[in-house]
Each structure stands twice: as structure tokens, then as C-alpha cells.
Amino acid sequence: MVSDNVLLNIEKSDGNSFELIQAKGANGSSEEEANTASKTIQWNYKLSNNKLTLPSSFILPEGQKFRNQKVLLTLKVPVGKYVYLGNTYGVLRDFELDEDKDYPNEYEDNLWQMTNSGLICPSYP
């Protein structure tokens, strides 16, 4: 079974480095069952040169019941650095945006820069 329950949050880093924090979660009738279900998630990111690829889905092993398994990601971006969100990443996202700016209707296919106040889209007026 394939699930697209991959959630990405982008926030400002406290330091000068990018950081990706990953957690896996699931529901279950007990904490033990939930932990077991989350450990069956087969999801891996790819880092090549300066490009981080985050798959928008993951595979559950054959016969595994759906227990609302999810991959929870937090990408911490240093101030002054950029992230590009391609048009194929169809996950629920939460961004720390600069509230004093306007933004395009679609987050995808835009270059974003982290500022002290949050993300801005420099190409958007």
C-alpha cells in the first residue's frame, strides 16, 4: 500500500546549517501497536550535492493495516538561504512566512528565502 501522508514544516534555523528532522507516527489500539505500525514505514530522503529530495509518499508492507501512518518532517533553513519547492511535492505543509509580505497562490515552483521574519518569495512583488 502506498500512502502520501508525508507532512513538511519549514521553519527558521537557529544556526547557519540546514537541518532535517524526521519522525514517524501511527495510530494503534495501544502505544506498542502504534510504535510497531510506525516502524514499518519505508521512507527515505535523498541528498545529492546540494539537492535534497523528499519523496511525497511511502510504502507500507504488504498486509500491513492502515493506521494513519505518517512521516513528519521539519526542515530548518538558515537566514539568507533559499529553498525551492518543485511542483511534484503534494504534501501538506506549514511554513513560517513573513506576515508583512504578499505571496503567490501556489507555493510550488517558486524559490523561497528565509529571513528573520520567515520565508519570503523574492520573485513575487
PDB file of C-alpha atoms in Angstrom:
ATOM      1  CA  MET A   1       0.000   0.000   0.000  1.00  0.00           C
ATOM      2  CA  VAL A   2       1.228   3.499  -0.852  1.00  0.00           C
ATOM      3  CA  SER A   3       0.432   6.449   1.421  1.00  0.00           C
ATOM      4  CA  ASP A   4       1.009  10.147   0.785  1.00  0.00           C
ATOM      5  CA  ASN A   5       0.753  11.066   4.461  1.00  0.00           C
ATOM      6  CA  VAL A   6       4.056  12.971   4.447  1.00  0.00           C
ATOM      7  CA  LEU A   7       3.894  16.315   6.246  1.00  0.00           C
ATOM      8  CA  LEU A   8       6.524  19.028   5.856  1.00  0.00           C
ATOM      9  CA  ASN A   9       7.070  22.029   8.092  1.00  0.00           C
ATOM     10  CA  ILE A  10       9.655  24.664   7.116  1.00  0.00           C
ATOM     11  CA  GLU A  11      10.998  26.958   9.803  1.00  0.00           C
ATOM     12  CA  LYS A  12      13.953  29.210  10.571  1.00  0.00           C
ATOM     13  CA  SER A  13      17.132  27.522  11.765  1.00  0.00           C
ATOM     14  CA  ASP A  14      18.806  28.750  14.940  1.00  0.00           C
ATOM     15  CA  GLY A  15      22.236  28.303  13.345  1.00  0.00           C
ATOM     16  CA  ASN A  16      23.979  28.514   9.977  1.00  0.00           C
ATOM     17  CA  SER A  17      23.180  24.998   8.768  1.00  0.00           C
ATOM     18  CA  PHE A  18      20.197  23.317   7.191  1.00  0.00           C
ATOM     19  CA  GLU A  19      18.676  20.603   9.355  1.00  0.00           C
ATOM     20  CA  LEU A  20      16.078  17.946   8.551  1.00  0.00           C
ATOM     21  CA  ILE A  21      14.237  16.422  11.497  1.00  0.00           C
ATOM     22  CA  GLN A  22      12.252  13.283  10.730  1.00  0.00           C
ATOM     23  CA  ALA A  23       9.695  11.460  12.855  1.00  0.00           C
ATOM     24  CA  LYS A  24       7.321   8.639  12.014  1.00  0.00           C
ATOM     25  CA  GLY A  25       3.974   8.150  13.683  1.00  0.00           C
ATOM     26  CA  ALA A  26       0.883   5.955  13.586  1.00  0.00           C
ATOM     27  CA  ASN A  27      -2.301   5.175  15.455  1.00  0.00           C
ATOM     28  CA  GLY A  28      -2.992   1.910  17.235  1.00  0.00           C
ATOM     29  CA  SER A  29      -5.106   0.346  19.951  1.00  0.00           C
ATOM     30  CA  SER A  30      -2.062   0.613  22.228  1.00  0.00           C
ATOM     31  CA  GLU A  31       1.188   2.582  22.287  1.00  0.00           C
ATOM     32  CA  GLU A  32       3.051  -0.601  21.397  1.00  0.00           C
ATOM     33  CA  GLU A  33       0.827  -1.237  18.362  1.00  0.00           C
ATOM     34  CA  ALA A  34       1.252   2.387  17.213  1.00  0.00           C
ATOM     35  CA  ASN A  35       5.055   2.152  17.573  1.00  0.00           C
ATOM     36  CA  THR A  36       5.113  -1.124  15.642  1.00  0.00           C
ATOM     37  CA  ALA A  37       2.976   0.371  12.850  1.00  0.00           C
ATOM     38  CA  SER A  38       5.212   3.446  12.561  1.00  0.00           C
ATOM     39  CA  LYS A  39       8.359   1.294  12.329  1.00  0.00           C
ATOM     40  CA  THR A  40       7.010  -0.434   9.203  1.00  0.00           C
ATOM     41  CA  ILE A  41       7.056   2.823   7.193  1.00  0.00           C
ATOM     42  CA  GLN A  42       9.539   2.572   4.327  1.00  0.00           C
ATOM     43  CA  TRP A  43      10.529   6.177   3.531  1.00  0.00           C
ATOM     44  CA  ASN A  44      13.960   7.655   2.803  1.00  0.00           C
ATOM     45  CA  TYR A  45      15.144  11.015   1.549  1.00  0.00           C
ATOM     46  CA  LYS A  46      17.964  11.516  -0.945  1.00  0.00           C
ATOM     47  CA  LEU A  47      20.761  14.095  -0.658  1.00  0.00           C
ATOM     48  CA  SER A  48      22.886  14.645  -3.750  1.00  0.00           C
ATOM     49  CA  ASN A  49      25.234  17.633  -3.980  1.00  0.00           C
ATOM     50  CA  ASN A  50      23.066  20.499  -2.695  1.00  0.00           C
ATOM     51  CA  LYS A  51      19.730  18.930  -3.639  1.00  0.00           C
ATOM     52  CA  LEU A  52      17.518  17.316  -1.016  1.00  0.00           C
ATOM     53  CA  THR A  53      14.767  15.146  -2.478  1.00  0.00           C
ATOM     54  CA  LEU A  54      11.865  14.330  -0.180  1.00  0.00           C
ATOM     55  CA  PRO A  55       9.525  11.649  -1.526  1.00  0.00           C
ATOM     56  CA  SER A  56       5.868  12.657  -1.247  1.00  0.00           C
ATOM     57  CA  SER A  57       4.733   9.129  -0.405  1.00  0.00           C
ATOM     58  CA  PHE A  58       5.879   5.961   1.318  1.00  0.00           C
ATOM     59  CA  ILE A  59       5.199   2.259   1.114  1.00  0.00           C
ATOM     60  CA  LEU A  60       3.535   0.129   3.757  1.00  0.00           C
ATOM     61  CA  PRO A  61       4.471  -3.555   3.686  1.00  0.00           C
ATOM     62  CA  GLU A  62       2.007  -5.960   2.121  1.00  0.00           C
ATOM     63  CA  GLY A  63      -0.638  -6.998   4.628  1.00  0.00           C
ATOM     64  CA  GLN A  64       0.009  -4.013   6.915  1.00  0.00           C
ATOM     65  CA  LYS A  65      -3.204  -2.351   8.082  1.00  0.00           C
ATOM     66  CA  PHE A  66      -3.540   1.388   7.566  1.00  0.00           C
ATOM     67  CA  ARG A  67      -3.159   3.016  10.983  1.00  0.00           C
ATOM     68  CA  ASN A  68      -2.841   6.620   9.792  1.00  0.00           C
ATOM     69  CA  GLN A  69       0.910   6.106   9.469  1.00  0.00           C
ATOM     70  CA  LYS A  70       2.702   9.348   8.710  1.00  0.00           C
ATOM     71  CA  VAL A  71       6.135  10.837   8.167  1.00  0.00           C
ATOM     72  CA  LEU A  72       6.573  14.184   9.922  1.00  0.00           C
ATOM     73  CA  LEU A  73       9.371  16.402   8.620  1.00  0.00           C
ATOM     74  CA  THR A  74      10.765  19.710   9.824  1.00  0.00           C
ATOM     75  CA  LEU A  75      13.247  21.452   7.534  1.00  0.00           C
ATOM     76  CA  LYS A  76      15.161  24.173   9.351  1.00  0.00           C
ATOM     77  CA  VAL A  77      16.539  26.791   6.956  1.00  0.00           C
ATOM     78  CA  PRO A  78      19.230  29.334   7.944  1.00  0.00           C
ATOM     79  CA  VAL A  79      18.513  33.048   7.484  1.00  0.00           C
ATOM     80  CA  GLY A  80      19.580  34.189   3.999  1.00  0.00           C
ATOM     81  CA  LYS A  81      19.398  30.690   2.478  1.00  0.00           C
ATOM     82  CA  TYR A  82      16.968  29.514  -0.186  1.00  0.00           C
ATOM     83  CA  VAL A  83      14.688  26.534  -0.749  1.00  0.00           C
ATOM     84  CA  TYR A  84      12.932  25.579  -3.964  1.00  0.00           C
ATOM     85  CA  LEU A  85       9.713  23.606  -3.819  1.00  0.00           C
ATOM     86  CA  GLY A  86       9.092  21.671  -7.010  1.00  0.00           C
ATOM     87  CA  ASN A  87       5.640  21.097  -8.423  1.00  0.00           C
ATOM     88  CA  THR A  88       5.574  17.384  -7.631  1.00  0.00           C
ATOM     89  CA  TYR A  89       5.607  17.646  -3.857  1.00  0.00           C
ATOM     90  CA  GLY A  90       1.941  17.256  -2.963  1.00  0.00           C
ATOM     91  CA  VAL A  91       2.157  17.160   0.816  1.00  0.00           C
ATOM     92  CA  LEU A  92       0.513  19.202   3.498  1.00  0.00           C
ATOM     93  CA  ARG A  93       2.910  21.929   4.517  1.00  0.00           C
ATOM     94  CA  ASP A  94       3.281  24.530   7.209  1.00  0.00           C
ATOM     95  CA  PHE A  95       5.562  27.479   6.513  1.00  0.00           C
ATOM     96  CA  GLU A  96       6.825  30.198   8.775  1.00  0.00           C
ATOM     97  CA  LEU A  97       6.013  33.136   6.446  1.00  0.00           C
ATOM     98  CA  ASP A  98       6.911  36.801   6.842  1.00  0.00           C
ATOM     99  CA  GLU A  99       3.480  38.254   7.601  1.00  0.00           C
ATOM    100  CA  ASP A 100       4.377  41.649   6.083  1.00  0.00           C
ATOM    101  CA  LYS A 101       4.724  40.228   2.549  1.00  0.00           C
ATOM    102  CA  ASP A 102       2.365  39.061  -0.194  1.00  0.00           C
ATOM    103  CA  TYR A 103       2.735  35.577  -1.658  1.00  0.00           C
ATOM    104  CA  PRO A 104       1.801  33.675  -4.791  1.00  0.00           C
ATOM    105  CA  ASN A 105      -1.282  31.449  -4.551  1.00  0.00           C
ATOM    106  CA  GLU A 106       0.844  28.352  -5.159  1.00  0.00           C
ATOM    107  CA  TYR A 107       3.940  27.605  -3.107  1.00  0.00           C
ATOM    108  CA  GLU A 108       5.298  25.149  -5.663  1.00  0.00           C
ATOM    109  CA  ASP A 109       7.671  26.134  -8.472  1.00  0.00           C
ATOM    110  CA  ASN A 110       8.940  29.134  -6.518  1.00  0.00           C
ATOM    111  CA  LEU A 111      12.235  29.960  -4.867  1.00  0.00           C
ATOM    112  CA  TRP A 112      11.853  30.911  -1.206  1.00  0.00           C
ATOM    113  CA  GLN A 113      14.328  32.760   1.024  1.00  0.00           C
ATOM    114  CA  MET A 114      14.424  32.519   4.799  1.00  0.00           C
ATOM    115  CA  THR A 115      14.548  35.867   6.587  1.00  0.00           C
ATOM    116  CA  ASN A 116      14.495  36.779  10.273  1.00  0.00           C
ATOM    117  CA  SER A 117      10.710  37.139   9.918  1.00  0.00           C
ATOM    118  CA  GLY A 118      10.137  33.892   7.994  1.00  0.00           C
ATOM    119  CA  LEU A 119      10.041  32.797   4.357  1.00  0.00           C
ATOM    120  CA  ILE A 120       9.622  35.275   1.512  1.00  0.00           C
ATOM    121  CA  CYS A 121       9.266  34.713  -2.221  1.00  0.00           C
ATOM    122  CA  PRO A 122      11.756  37.217  -3.737  1.00  0.00           C
ATOM    123  CA  SER A 123      10.306  36.883  -7.255  1.00  0.00           C
ATOM    124  CA  TYR A 124       6.826  37.849  -6.079  1.00  0.00           C
ATOM    125  CA  PRO A 125       6.052  41.594  -5.919  1.00  0.00           C
TER     126      PRO A 125
END
